[in-house]
Amino acid sequence: MFHVAPSAAPALRRDPADTARRLILLLAVVAVLVVLSFLFLWPVVMLALGVFRSAPPGLPGEWTLQAFEVFLRSSMYEALFNSLILAASTTAIGVFVAALLAYVNVRTNTPLRGLITPAIMLLLAVPNTFYALGWAMLGNPRSGLVNVFGRSIFGEDVTLFNSTSWVGLITVLSIKACAFSYLLILGAFKLQSSDSLDAANIAGSGRWGTLFRVDLPSLAPAIGGAVIICMILALEAFETPLFLGVPAGIRVFATDIYSTLRNTTPPEYGEASLLSIVLFVVVILLAWWYRSLMSKREYSTVGGRNYRTAQIDLGAVKYVVSALVVLFLLIAVVLPVGQTLAGSFQTYLGNYASFTLDNYAYVLGMRDLPRAAITTIAIFALGGVVIAVALALNYFAIRMPRHPATRYAWFLTWFPLALPGVVLGIAIMWGVMSVPGINQLGGTIWLMLIGVGVAGIPLASRVAEGAVRQVRPDIEDAALIGGASRGRMLSGIVAPLIATSFFSGWVLVGLSMIGNLAVPLMLSATSWQPVAVMSYDLYNFGRIPQAGALFGLTVLGALIIAVAVFVVILGTRLIQKLIARRTDAAA
């Protein structure tokens, strides 16, 4: 008999260089996930533990339940009730006005409807700190432009608008809520098919009946999502309640948390942490509701390739609507920004008889201005890093949606959305101060930059997601099939395609970050405060015209940066066109 020995299959030997590359890639992925976990997840864990500590972050203390005594105070429930009332009212007004503006822009032939979107974008570009400052000046009962104008017509005893009141607070936050809601609703209005609207008109439904019975119900997911997002933003609002609510004695959760740390001796970090956790849980529940709502698409009525958007002829009413659009532009943008700039040239707020440059001379002569300018520029530069990180994370998350690492990173980048600025500042303080070695960052500019950078990630991720989805995967596949390496494909194809989104996103995220007041107030060093904190200090000490002058200098700097970015974007597009022409010529 013959015994045939089983042939051993030749061992597959892996290239050592390939093994090294895989190992380096694995280590890089692990390092990125560890850093993201430390920045986004670890602070929340330490914030929860801080509720049970008797000492501030980084100091020895005992485990205690003393912080829970805050639930026995009526002031906590007053702040919670005020926060809910403020969120509900501003959301209702903001979303309703936003839906009407989107309807006017998309569905009607109003002559000036083209001004709506640029006005909304300009409104969003104004940082919250300076927008609240502008309204605090505009609606000042004694010297605000609105009330000076009102007294000149109706008499000395008339106050048309008081910004430091419930009406003022709701008005200003409603305008900001309207801007966010408009962007969330506009796309759904544009993609809505006109077939159902035509059917409603044939059935005898009038213009307004079609709006309320067909248009708005079919857009329920988009409008519902805008409602929840606006409620989250209103609950997280800090700058506007600080400028307009605190002087009127209106307590909300965010300002109460800040007051617990700044106006008590010693600071009650345990109570502040507990209040932060309560607000965090409320926001998380709203975010979960938003996610579940947006996952339902039963109400969508999006047309196919040949869908068309129906436009309604308003007749003579379109001129009235145009006037209302101009009025919105004046109230939302021109008046608050104009009042701030006009006030910067006044000897005192309300003196419209003479103007001076002394306020600018005072601000330029401030000892802390150079450091404030450097800190603000550093924050804006950090915005570029944040948008770059968001682009990278979103690219891999979209290209590899099922990979556990990318899904985990995707989840972490959205985590700060549930952390209001004050809460985020406290959480990062707990997270950093609890780690030996890294706790040396406490009280430095670096800790503040970390906090502001983390706060900017959610907005950057939203900008980055839209940019990455515009790059078709088949373009990348064609480059790889053609022999290009992945690195060459990313640098030669993907990077140029998203360059415009990168620079425009940098401006948007950078402006949002330099206008963040809550995180720097919690984390910034005394000697390295940004312009936003300096302007609040000037306003708080009664130097309102000087605060306006600081805003004017900030606007000038922002314009210079915007022009520079525009030139870079224009140059990038020209280079892309030249490359495309050479490629076509070579083909």
Coordinates of C-alpha atoms in Angstrom, one line a residue:
M1 CA 0.0 0.0 0.0
F2 CA 1.1 3.4 -0.7
H3 CA 0.7 6.1 1.9
V4 CA 0.5 9.6 0.5
A5 CA 1.6 12.2 3.0
P6 CA -0.7 15.2 3.0
S7 CA 1.1 18.0 1.2
A8 CA 1.7 21.0 3.4
A9 CA 0.4 24.2 2.0
P10 CA 3.1 26.8 1.5
A11 CA 3.1 29.2 4.3
L12 CA 1.9 32.7 3.3
R13 CA 4.5 35.2 4.3
R14 CA 3.5 38.7 4.8
D15 CA 5.7 41.5 3.7
P16 CA 7.5 42.9 6.7
A17 CA 7.0 46.5 5.4
D18 CA 3.2 45.8 5.0
T19 CA 3.1 44.4 8.6
A20 CA 4.9 47.5 9.9
R21 CA 2.4 49.7 8.1
R22 CA -0.5 47.9 9.5
L23 CA 0.9 48.1 13.0
I24 CA 1.6 51.8 12.7
L25 CA -2.0 52.3 11.4
L26 CA -3.4 50.3 14.3
L27 CA -1.4 52.3 16.8
A28 CA -2.5 55.6 15.2
V29 CA -6.1 54.6 15.3
V30 CA -5.8 53.6 19.0
A31 CA -4.0 56.9 19.8
V32 CA -6.7 58.9 18.1
L33 CA -9.5 57.1 19.9
V34 CA -7.7 57.5 23.3
V35 CA -7.3 61.3 22.7
L36 CA -10.9 61.7 21.6
S37 CA -12.1 59.7 24.6
F38 CA -10.0 61.9 26.9
L39 CA -11.3 65.1 25.3
F40 CA -15.0 64.2 25.0
L41 CA -15.9 61.3 27.3
W42 CA -13.5 61.5 30.3
P43 CA -14.7 65.1 31.3
V44 CA -18.3 63.9 31.6
V45 CA -17.3 60.9 33.7
M46 CA -15.3 63.2 36.1
L47 CA -18.1 65.7 36.1
A48 CA -20.5 63.1 37.4
L49 CA -17.9 62.0 40.1
G50 CA -17.4 65.6 41.0
V51 CA -20.9 65.8 42.3
F52 CA -19.8 63.6 45.2
R53 CA -16.5 65.5 46.0
S54 CA -16.2 68.1 48.7
A55 CA -13.2 69.9 47.1
P56 CA -12.5 71.7 43.8
P57 CA -11.0 69.8 40.9
G58 CA -7.4 68.8 41.6
L59 CA -7.5 69.2 45.3
P60 CA -7.9 66.5 48.0
G61 CA -11.4 66.1 49.4
E62 CA -13.9 63.7 50.8
W63 CA -16.8 61.8 49.3
T64 CA -20.1 63.6 50.3
L65 CA -23.7 64.0 49.3
Q66 CA -23.8 67.6 50.3
A67 CA -24.3 68.8 46.7
F68 CA -27.8 67.2 46.6
E69 CA -29.0 69.9 49.1
V70 CA -29.5 72.1 46.0
F71 CA -32.7 70.2 45.3
L72 CA -34.1 71.6 48.5
R73 CA -33.8 75.2 47.3
S74 CA -36.6 76.9 45.5
S75 CA -34.1 78.9 43.4
M76 CA -33.0 75.7 41.6
Y77 CA -36.6 75.0 40.5
E78 CA -37.1 78.7 39.6
A79 CA -34.1 78.6 37.3
L80 CA -35.3 75.3 35.7
F81 CA -38.8 76.7 35.2
N82 CA -37.4 79.9 33.7
S83 CA -35.1 77.9 31.4
L84 CA -38.0 75.7 30.1
I85 CA -40.2 78.8 29.6
L86 CA -37.5 80.6 27.7
A87 CA -36.7 77.5 25.6
A88 CA -40.3 76.9 24.7
S89 CA -41.2 80.5 23.9
T90 CA -38.1 81.3 21.8
T91 CA -38.4 78.0 19.9
A92 CA -42.1 78.5 19.1
I93 CA -41.4 82.1 17.8
G94 CA -38.2 81.3 16.1
V95 CA -39.3 78.2 14.2
F96 CA -42.6 79.8 13.2
V97 CA -40.9 82.9 11.7
A98 CA -38.2 80.7 10.1
A99 CA -40.9 78.6 8.4
L100 CA -42.6 81.7 7.0
L101 CA -39.2 83.1 5.8
A102 CA -38.4 79.8 4.1
Y103 CA -41.9 79.7 2.5
V104 CA -41.5 83.3 1.2
N105 CA -38.1 82.5 -0.2
V106 CA -39.0 79.2 -1.9
R107 CA -42.7 79.4 -2.7
T108 CA -43.4 83.0 -3.5
N109 CA -42.3 85.6 -6.1
T110 CA -41.5 88.3 -3.5
P111 CA -39.0 90.7 -5.1
L112 CA -36.6 90.9 -2.2
R113 CA -36.7 87.3 -1.1
G114 CA -33.1 86.9 -2.2
L115 CA -32.0 89.0 0.8
I116 CA -33.3 86.5 3.3
T117 CA -30.6 83.9 3.1
P118 CA -27.7 86.4 3.1
A119 CA -29.2 88.1 6.1
I120 CA -29.5 84.8 8.0
M121 CA -25.9 83.9 7.2
L122 CA -24.8 87.4 8.4
L123 CA -26.8 86.9 11.6
L124 CA -25.2 83.6 12.3
A125 CA -21.7 85.1 11.7
V126 CA -22.1 87.7 14.5
P127 CA -20.8 86.0 17.6
N128 CA -23.3 85.6 20.4
T129 CA -21.3 87.8 22.8
F130 CA -21.3 90.8 20.6
Y131 CA -24.8 90.2 19.4
A132 CA -26.1 90.3 23.0
L133 CA -23.9 93.4 23.7
G134 CA -25.5 95.1 20.7
W135 CA -29.0 94.4 21.9
A136 CA -28.1 95.5 25.5
M137 CA -27.1 98.8 24.0
L138 CA -29.9 99.1 21.5
G139 CA -32.7 98.4 24.1
N140 CA -31.2 100.3 27.0
P141 CA -34.2 102.1 28.6
R142 CA -32.4 105.4 29.0
S143 CA -29.9 105.7 26.1
G144 CA -30.7 102.9 23.6
L145 CA -31.3 104.1 20.0
V146 CA -34.8 102.6 19.9
N147 CA -35.9 104.4 23.1
V148 CA -34.2 107.7 22.1
F149 CA -36.2 107.6 18.9
G150 CA -39.4 106.7 20.7
R151 CA -39.1 109.5 23.2
S152 CA -38.5 112.0 20.4
I153 CA -41.9 111.1 19.0
F154 CA -44.1 109.9 21.9
G155 CA -42.7 111.9 24.8
E156 CA -40.1 111.5 27.5
D157 CA -42.0 108.9 29.6
V158 CA -42.2 106.3 26.8
T159 CA -40.0 103.2 26.7
L160 CA -40.6 101.4 23.5
F161 CA -38.3 98.4 24.2
N162 CA -36.4 97.3 27.2
S163 CA -33.8 94.6 26.3
T164 CA -33.1 93.7 29.9
S165 CA -36.4 92.1 30.5
W166 CA -38.3 88.9 29.6
V167 CA -39.5 90.5 26.4
G168 CA -36.0 91.5 25.4
L169 CA -34.5 88.1 26.3
I170 CA -37.1 86.2 24.4
T171 CA -36.9 88.5 21.4
V172 CA -33.1 88.3 21.0
L173 CA -33.0 84.5 21.5
S174 CA -36.0 84.1 19.1
I175 CA -34.1 85.9 16.4
K176 CA -31.1 83.6 16.8
A177 CA -33.4 80.5 16.9
C178 CA -35.0 81.8 13.7
A179 CA -31.6 81.8 12.0
F180 CA -30.8 78.2 12.9
S181 CA -34.3 77.0 12.1
Y182 CA -34.3 78.7 8.7
L183 CA -31.2 76.8 7.6
L184 CA -32.6 73.5 8.9
I185 CA -36.0 74.0 7.1
L186 CA -34.9 75.7 3.9
G187 CA -33.5 72.5 2.3
A188 CA -36.7 70.6 3.0
F189 CA -38.8 73.4 1.4
K190 CA -36.6 73.4 -1.7
L191 CA -36.8 69.6 -2.1
Q192 CA -40.6 69.4 -1.6
S193 CA -42.4 68.2 -4.7
S194 CA -45.1 70.4 -6.1
D195 CA -47.4 67.5 -7.1
S196 CA -49.2 67.3 -3.8
L197 CA -49.5 71.1 -3.7
D198 CA -51.1 71.1 -7.2
A199 CA -53.5 68.4 -6.1
A200 CA -54.5 70.4 -3.1
N201 CA -55.2 73.5 -5.2
I202 CA -57.3 71.4 -7.6
A203 CA -59.2 70.1 -4.7
G204 CA -60.2 73.7 -3.8
S205 CA -57.7 74.3 -0.9
G206 CA -56.8 78.0 -0.8
R207 CA -53.3 79.5 -0.6
W208 CA -53.1 79.5 3.2
G209 CA -55.0 76.2 3.5
T210 CA -52.4 74.6 1.3
L211 CA -49.6 76.1 3.5
F212 CA -51.1 74.8 6.8
R213 CA -52.7 71.6 5.5
V214 CA -50.1 70.3 3.0
D215 CA -46.8 72.3 3.2
L216 CA -46.1 72.3 6.9
P217 CA -47.5 68.8 7.8
S218 CA -45.4 67.2 5.0
L219 CA -42.3 68.9 6.4
A220 CA -43.0 67.6 9.9
P221 CA -39.7 65.8 10.4
A222 CA -37.6 68.8 9.4
I223 CA -39.7 71.3 11.4
G224 CA -39.7 68.9 14.4
G225 CA -36.0 68.6 14.2
A226 CA -35.6 72.3 14.1
V227 CA -37.9 72.6 17.2
I228 CA -35.7 70.2 19.2
I229 CA -32.4 71.7 18.1
C230 CA -33.7 75.2 19.0
M231 CA -34.8 74.0 22.4
I232 CA -31.4 72.5 23.0
L233 CA -29.7 75.8 22.0
A234 CA -32.0 77.8 24.1
L235 CA -31.4 75.6 27.2
E236 CA -27.6 76.0 26.6
A237 CA -27.8 79.8 26.0
F238 CA -25.4 81.6 28.2
E239 CA -24.2 84.9 26.7
T240 CA -27.6 86.4 26.0
P241 CA -29.1 85.6 29.5
L242 CA -25.9 86.9 31.0
F243 CA -26.1 90.3 29.3
L244 CA -29.9 90.7 29.2
G245 CA -31.3 88.3 31.9
V246 CA -29.0 88.7 34.9
P247 CA -29.5 92.6 35.1
A248 CA -33.3 91.9 35.1
G249 CA -33.1 89.3 37.8
I250 CA -34.0 86.5 35.4
R251 CA -32.3 83.3 36.5
V252 CA -31.7 80.4 34.1
F253 CA -29.8 77.2 34.5
A254 CA -26.7 78.2 32.6
T255 CA -26.2 81.5 34.5
D256 CA -27.1 79.9 37.8
I257 CA -24.3 77.3 37.3
Y258 CA -21.8 80.2 36.6
S259 CA -23.1 82.2 39.6
T260 CA -22.6 79.1 41.8
L261 CA -18.9 79.2 41.0
R262 CA -18.2 82.9 40.8
N263 CA -20.5 84.4 43.5
T264 CA -20.0 81.9 46.3
T265 CA -17.0 81.6 48.7
P266 CA -15.6 79.0 48.4
P267 CA -17.0 78.0 45.0
E268 CA -19.5 75.2 45.2
Y269 CA -18.1 72.9 42.6
G270 CA -20.2 70.0 43.8
E271 CA -23.5 71.9 43.4
A272 CA -22.4 73.4 40.1
S273 CA -21.5 69.8 38.9
L274 CA -24.9 68.5 39.9
L275 CA -26.7 71.4 38.2
S276 CA -24.6 70.7 35.1
I277 CA -25.6 67.0 35.2
V278 CA -29.3 67.9 35.4
L279 CA -29.0 70.2 32.4
F280 CA -26.9 67.6 30.6
V281 CA -29.5 64.9 31.1
V282 CA -32.3 67.2 29.8
V283 CA -30.3 68.0 26.7
I284 CA -29.4 64.4 26.1
L285 CA -33.1 63.4 26.2
L286 CA -33.9 66.1 23.6
A287 CA -31.0 65.0 21.4
W288 CA -32.3 61.4 21.6
W289 CA -35.8 62.6 20.7
Y290 CA -34.3 64.5 17.7
R291 CA -32.4 61.4 16.5
S292 CA -35.5 59.2 16.7
L293 CA -37.6 61.9 14.9
M294 CA -35.2 62.4 12.1
S295 CA -34.9 58.6 11.5
K296 CA -38.6 58.6 10.4
R297 CA -39.2 59.6 6.8
E298 CA -42.9 58.8 6.4
Y299 CA -43.8 62.4 5.9
S300 CA -41.2 63.2 3.2
T301 CA -42.6 64.3 -0.1
V302 CA -39.5 64.8 -2.1
G303 CA -39.8 64.6 -5.9
G304 CA -37.7 62.7 -8.4
R305 CA -35.3 64.0 -11.0
N306 CA -37.8 66.3 -12.7
Y307 CA -39.4 67.7 -9.6
R308 CA -40.2 71.4 -9.7
T309 CA -40.8 73.9 -6.9
A310 CA -44.2 75.7 -7.2
Q311 CA -44.1 79.4 -6.9
I312 CA -47.2 81.5 -5.9
D313 CA -47.9 84.9 -7.3
L314 CA -48.8 87.1 -4.3
G315 CA -49.9 90.0 -6.4
A316 CA -49.7 93.3 -4.7
V317 CA -49.1 91.6 -1.4
K318 CA -45.6 90.7 -2.5
Y319 CA -44.5 94.3 -1.9
V320 CA -45.9 94.2 1.6
V321 CA -44.0 91.0 2.2
S322 CA -40.8 92.6 0.8
A323 CA -41.2 95.4 3.3
L324 CA -41.5 92.8 6.1
V325 CA -38.3 91.2 4.8
V326 CA -36.5 94.5 5.0
L327 CA -37.9 95.1 8.5
F328 CA -36.6 91.7 9.6
L329 CA -33.2 92.5 8.2
L330 CA -33.2 95.8 10.1
I331 CA -34.3 94.3 13.4
A332 CA -32.1 91.2 13.2
V333 CA -28.9 92.6 11.9
V334 CA -28.6 96.3 11.0
L335 CA -30.0 97.8 14.3
P336 CA -28.0 95.8 16.9
V337 CA -24.7 95.9 14.9
G338 CA -25.2 99.5 13.9
Q339 CA -26.0 100.5 17.5
T340 CA -22.8 98.8 18.8
L341 CA -20.7 100.5 16.1
A342 CA -22.4 103.9 16.7
G343 CA -22.0 103.6 20.4
S344 CA -18.3 103.0 20.1
F345 CA -17.9 106.6 18.8
Q346 CA -20.0 108.2 21.6
T347 CA -18.7 109.9 24.7
Y348 CA -21.4 108.1 26.7
L349 CA -24.1 105.8 25.5
G350 CA -27.0 107.8 24.1
N351 CA -25.1 111.0 23.2
Y352 CA -25.8 111.3 19.6
A353 CA -24.8 115.0 19.4
S354 CA -21.1 114.4 19.3
F355 CA -18.8 111.6 18.4
T356 CA -15.2 110.8 19.4
L357 CA -12.4 108.4 18.8
D358 CA -11.4 108.4 22.5
N359 CA -13.0 105.0 23.1
Y360 CA -10.8 103.4 20.5
A361 CA -7.8 105.2 21.9
Y362 CA -8.7 103.9 25.4
V363 CA -9.1 100.3 24.1
L364 CA -5.9 100.4 22.1
G365 CA -4.1 101.7 25.2
M366 CA -5.3 98.9 27.4
R367 CA -2.4 96.9 28.9
D368 CA -4.1 93.5 28.3
L369 CA -5.2 94.2 24.7
P370 CA -2.1 92.7 23.0
R371 CA -2.5 89.4 24.9
A372 CA -6.3 89.4 24.3
A373 CA -5.6 89.9 20.6
I374 CA -3.1 87.1 20.5
T375 CA -5.5 84.8 22.4
T376 CA -8.3 85.6 20.0
I377 CA -6.1 85.1 17.0
A378 CA -5.0 81.8 18.5
I379 CA -8.6 80.7 19.0
F380 CA -9.4 81.6 15.4
A381 CA -6.4 79.7 14.1
L382 CA -7.5 76.8 16.2
G383 CA -10.7 76.9 14.3
G384 CA -8.7 75.7 11.2
V385 CA -7.3 72.8 13.2
V386 CA -10.8 71.9 14.4
I387 CA -12.3 71.9 10.9
A388 CA -9.4 69.9 9.6
V389 CA -9.9 67.3 12.3
A390 CA -13.6 67.2 11.7
L391 CA -13.0 66.7 7.9
A392 CA -10.7 63.8 8.6
L393 CA -13.0 62.1 11.1
N394 CA -16.1 62.6 8.9
Y395 CA -14.2 61.3 5.8
F396 CA -13.4 58.0 7.4
A397 CA -16.8 57.8 9.2
I398 CA -18.6 58.2 5.9
R399 CA -16.3 56.0 3.8
M400 CA -16.3 53.2 6.5
P401 CA -19.7 53.7 8.3
R402 CA -19.8 50.1 9.7
H403 CA -16.3 50.1 11.3
P404 CA -16.6 50.2 15.1
A405 CA -13.7 52.7 15.4
T406 CA -15.2 55.2 13.0
R407 CA -18.7 54.8 14.6
Y408 CA -17.2 55.4 18.0
A409 CA -15.3 58.5 16.8
W410 CA -18.4 59.8 15.1
F411 CA -20.4 59.4 18.3
L412 CA -17.7 61.3 20.4
T413 CA -17.5 64.3 18.0
W414 CA -21.2 64.9 18.5
F415 CA -21.1 64.5 22.3
P416 CA -20.2 68.2 23.1
L417 CA -23.5 69.2 21.5
A418 CA -25.2 68.0 24.7
L419 CA -22.8 70.0 26.9
P420 CA -23.7 73.7 27.3
G421 CA -20.7 76.0 27.4
V422 CA -20.7 76.4 31.2
V423 CA -21.1 72.7 31.7
L424 CA -18.4 71.9 29.2
G425 CA -16.0 74.3 31.0
I426 CA -16.6 72.6 34.4
A427 CA -16.4 69.1 32.8
I428 CA -13.1 69.8 31.2
M429 CA -11.8 71.3 34.4
W430 CA -12.7 68.1 36.3
G431 CA -11.3 65.9 33.5
V432 CA -7.9 67.7 33.2
M433 CA -7.3 68.4 36.9
S434 CA -7.9 64.8 37.8
V435 CA -4.9 63.5 35.7
P436 CA -1.4 63.9 37.2
G437 CA 0.9 65.8 34.9
I438 CA -1.8 67.1 32.7
N439 CA -3.3 69.0 35.6
Q440 CA -0.4 71.5 35.2
L441 CA -2.5 72.9 32.3
G442 CA -4.9 74.4 34.9
G443 CA -5.0 78.2 34.8
T444 CA -3.1 78.4 31.5
I445 CA -4.1 79.5 28.0
W446 CA -3.7 75.9 26.8
L447 CA -6.6 74.6 28.9
M448 CA -8.9 77.4 27.6
L449 CA -7.9 76.5 24.0
I450 CA -8.7 72.9 24.6
G451 CA -12.1 73.8 25.9
V452 CA -12.9 76.1 23.1
G453 CA -11.7 73.6 20.5
V454 CA -13.9 70.9 22.0
A455 CA -16.9 73.3 22.0
G456 CA -16.3 74.0 18.2
I457 CA -16.3 70.3 17.2
P458 CA -20.1 69.8 16.7
L459 CA -20.4 72.8 14.3
A460 CA -17.3 71.8 12.5
S461 CA -18.6 68.2 12.1
R462 CA -21.8 69.5 10.5
V463 CA -19.8 71.6 8.0
A464 CA -17.4 68.8 7.3
E465 CA -20.1 66.2 6.7
G466 CA -21.6 68.3 3.9
A467 CA -18.2 68.9 2.4
V468 CA -17.2 65.2 2.4
R469 CA -20.5 63.9 1.0
Q470 CA -20.0 66.2 -2.1
V471 CA -16.9 64.1 -3.0
R472 CA -18.1 61.1 -5.0
P473 CA -16.5 57.8 -4.1
D474 CA -16.2 56.7 -7.8
I475 CA -13.7 59.5 -8.3
E476 CA -11.5 58.1 -5.6
D477 CA -11.9 54.6 -6.9
A478 CA -10.9 55.7 -10.4
A479 CA -7.7 57.2 -9.0
L480 CA -6.8 54.1 -7.0
I481 CA -7.5 51.9 -10.1
G482 CA -5.3 54.2 -12.1
G483 CA -2.4 53.3 -9.8
A484 CA -2.4 56.3 -7.5
S485 CA -1.6 55.5 -3.8
R486 CA -4.1 56.4 -1.2
G487 CA -2.0 59.2 0.1
R488 CA -1.7 60.6 -3.4
M489 CA -5.4 60.3 -4.0
L490 CA -6.2 62.1 -0.8
S491 CA -3.7 65.0 -1.4
G492 CA -4.2 65.3 -5.1
I493 CA -8.0 64.8 -5.5
V494 CA -9.9 64.9 -2.2
A495 CA -8.0 67.8 -0.7
P496 CA -8.5 70.2 -3.6
L497 CA -12.2 69.3 -3.9
I498 CA -12.9 70.2 -0.2
A499 CA -10.5 73.1 0.0
T500 CA -13.2 75.7 -0.5
S501 CA -15.4 74.1 2.2
F502 CA -12.3 74.0 4.5
F503 CA -11.6 77.7 4.3
S504 CA -15.3 78.8 4.5
G505 CA -15.8 76.3 7.4
W506 CA -12.7 77.8 9.1
V507 CA -14.2 81.2 9.0
L508 CA -17.6 80.0 10.3
V509 CA -16.2 77.8 13.1
G510 CA -13.5 80.4 13.9
L511 CA -16.0 83.2 14.4
S512 CA -18.2 80.9 16.5
M513 CA -15.2 80.0 18.7
I514 CA -14.0 83.6 19.2
G515 CA -17.6 84.6 20.3
N516 CA -17.8 81.8 22.8
L517 CA -17.9 83.5 26.3
A518 CA -18.9 80.6 28.6
V519 CA -15.9 78.4 28.1
P520 CA -13.2 81.1 28.4
L521 CA -15.0 82.5 31.5
M522 CA -14.7 79.1 33.1
L523 CA -11.2 78.2 31.9
S524 CA -9.2 81.2 30.8
A525 CA -6.2 82.5 32.7
T526 CA -6.5 86.0 34.1
S527 CA -3.6 87.2 31.9
W528 CA -4.7 85.5 28.7
Q529 CA -8.3 86.3 28.3
P530 CA -9.8 86.6 24.8
V531 CA -11.6 89.6 23.4
A532 CA -15.0 88.2 24.2
V533 CA -14.2 88.1 28.0
M534 CA -12.6 91.6 27.8
S535 CA -15.7 93.0 26.2
Y536 CA -17.9 91.5 28.9
D537 CA -15.7 92.9 31.6
L538 CA -15.9 96.4 30.0
Y539 CA -19.7 96.1 29.8
N540 CA -19.9 94.8 33.4
F541 CA -17.9 97.8 34.7
G542 CA -20.1 100.3 32.9
R543 CA -17.7 101.1 30.1
I544 CA -20.2 100.3 27.4
P545 CA -18.9 102.6 24.6
Q546 CA -15.4 101.1 25.1
A547 CA -16.9 97.6 24.8
G548 CA -18.5 98.8 21.5
A549 CA -15.1 100.0 20.4
L550 CA -13.6 96.6 21.1
F551 CA -16.3 95.1 18.9
G552 CA -15.5 97.6 16.2
L553 CA -11.8 96.5 16.2
T554 CA -12.9 92.9 16.2
V555 CA -15.1 93.5 13.2
L556 CA -12.2 95.2 11.4
G557 CA -10.0 92.2 12.1
A558 CA -12.7 89.8 11.0
L559 CA -13.2 91.7 7.7
I560 CA -9.4 91.6 7.0
I561 CA -9.4 87.8 7.6
A562 CA -12.6 87.3 5.5
V563 CA -11.0 89.2 2.6
A564 CA -7.8 87.1 2.9
V565 CA -9.8 83.9 3.0
F566 CA -11.9 85.1 0.0
V567 CA -8.6 85.7 -2.0
V568 CA -7.4 82.2 -1.0
I569 CA -10.6 80.6 -2.1
L570 CA -10.6 82.4 -5.4
G571 CA -7.0 81.4 -6.0
T572 CA -7.9 77.8 -5.1
R573 CA -10.7 77.7 -7.6
L574 CA -8.5 79.2 -10.3
I575 CA -5.9 76.5 -9.7
Q576 CA -8.5 73.8 -9.8
K577 CA -9.7 75.1 -13.2
L578 CA -6.2 75.2 -14.5
I579 CA -5.6 71.7 -13.4
A580 CA -8.8 70.6 -15.0
R581 CA -7.9 72.3 -18.3
R582 CA -4.5 70.7 -18.4
T583 CA -6.0 67.3 -17.6
D584 CA -8.5 67.7 -20.4
A585 CA -5.8 68.8 -22.8
A586 CA -3.6 65.8 -21.9
A587 CA -6.5 63.5 -22.4

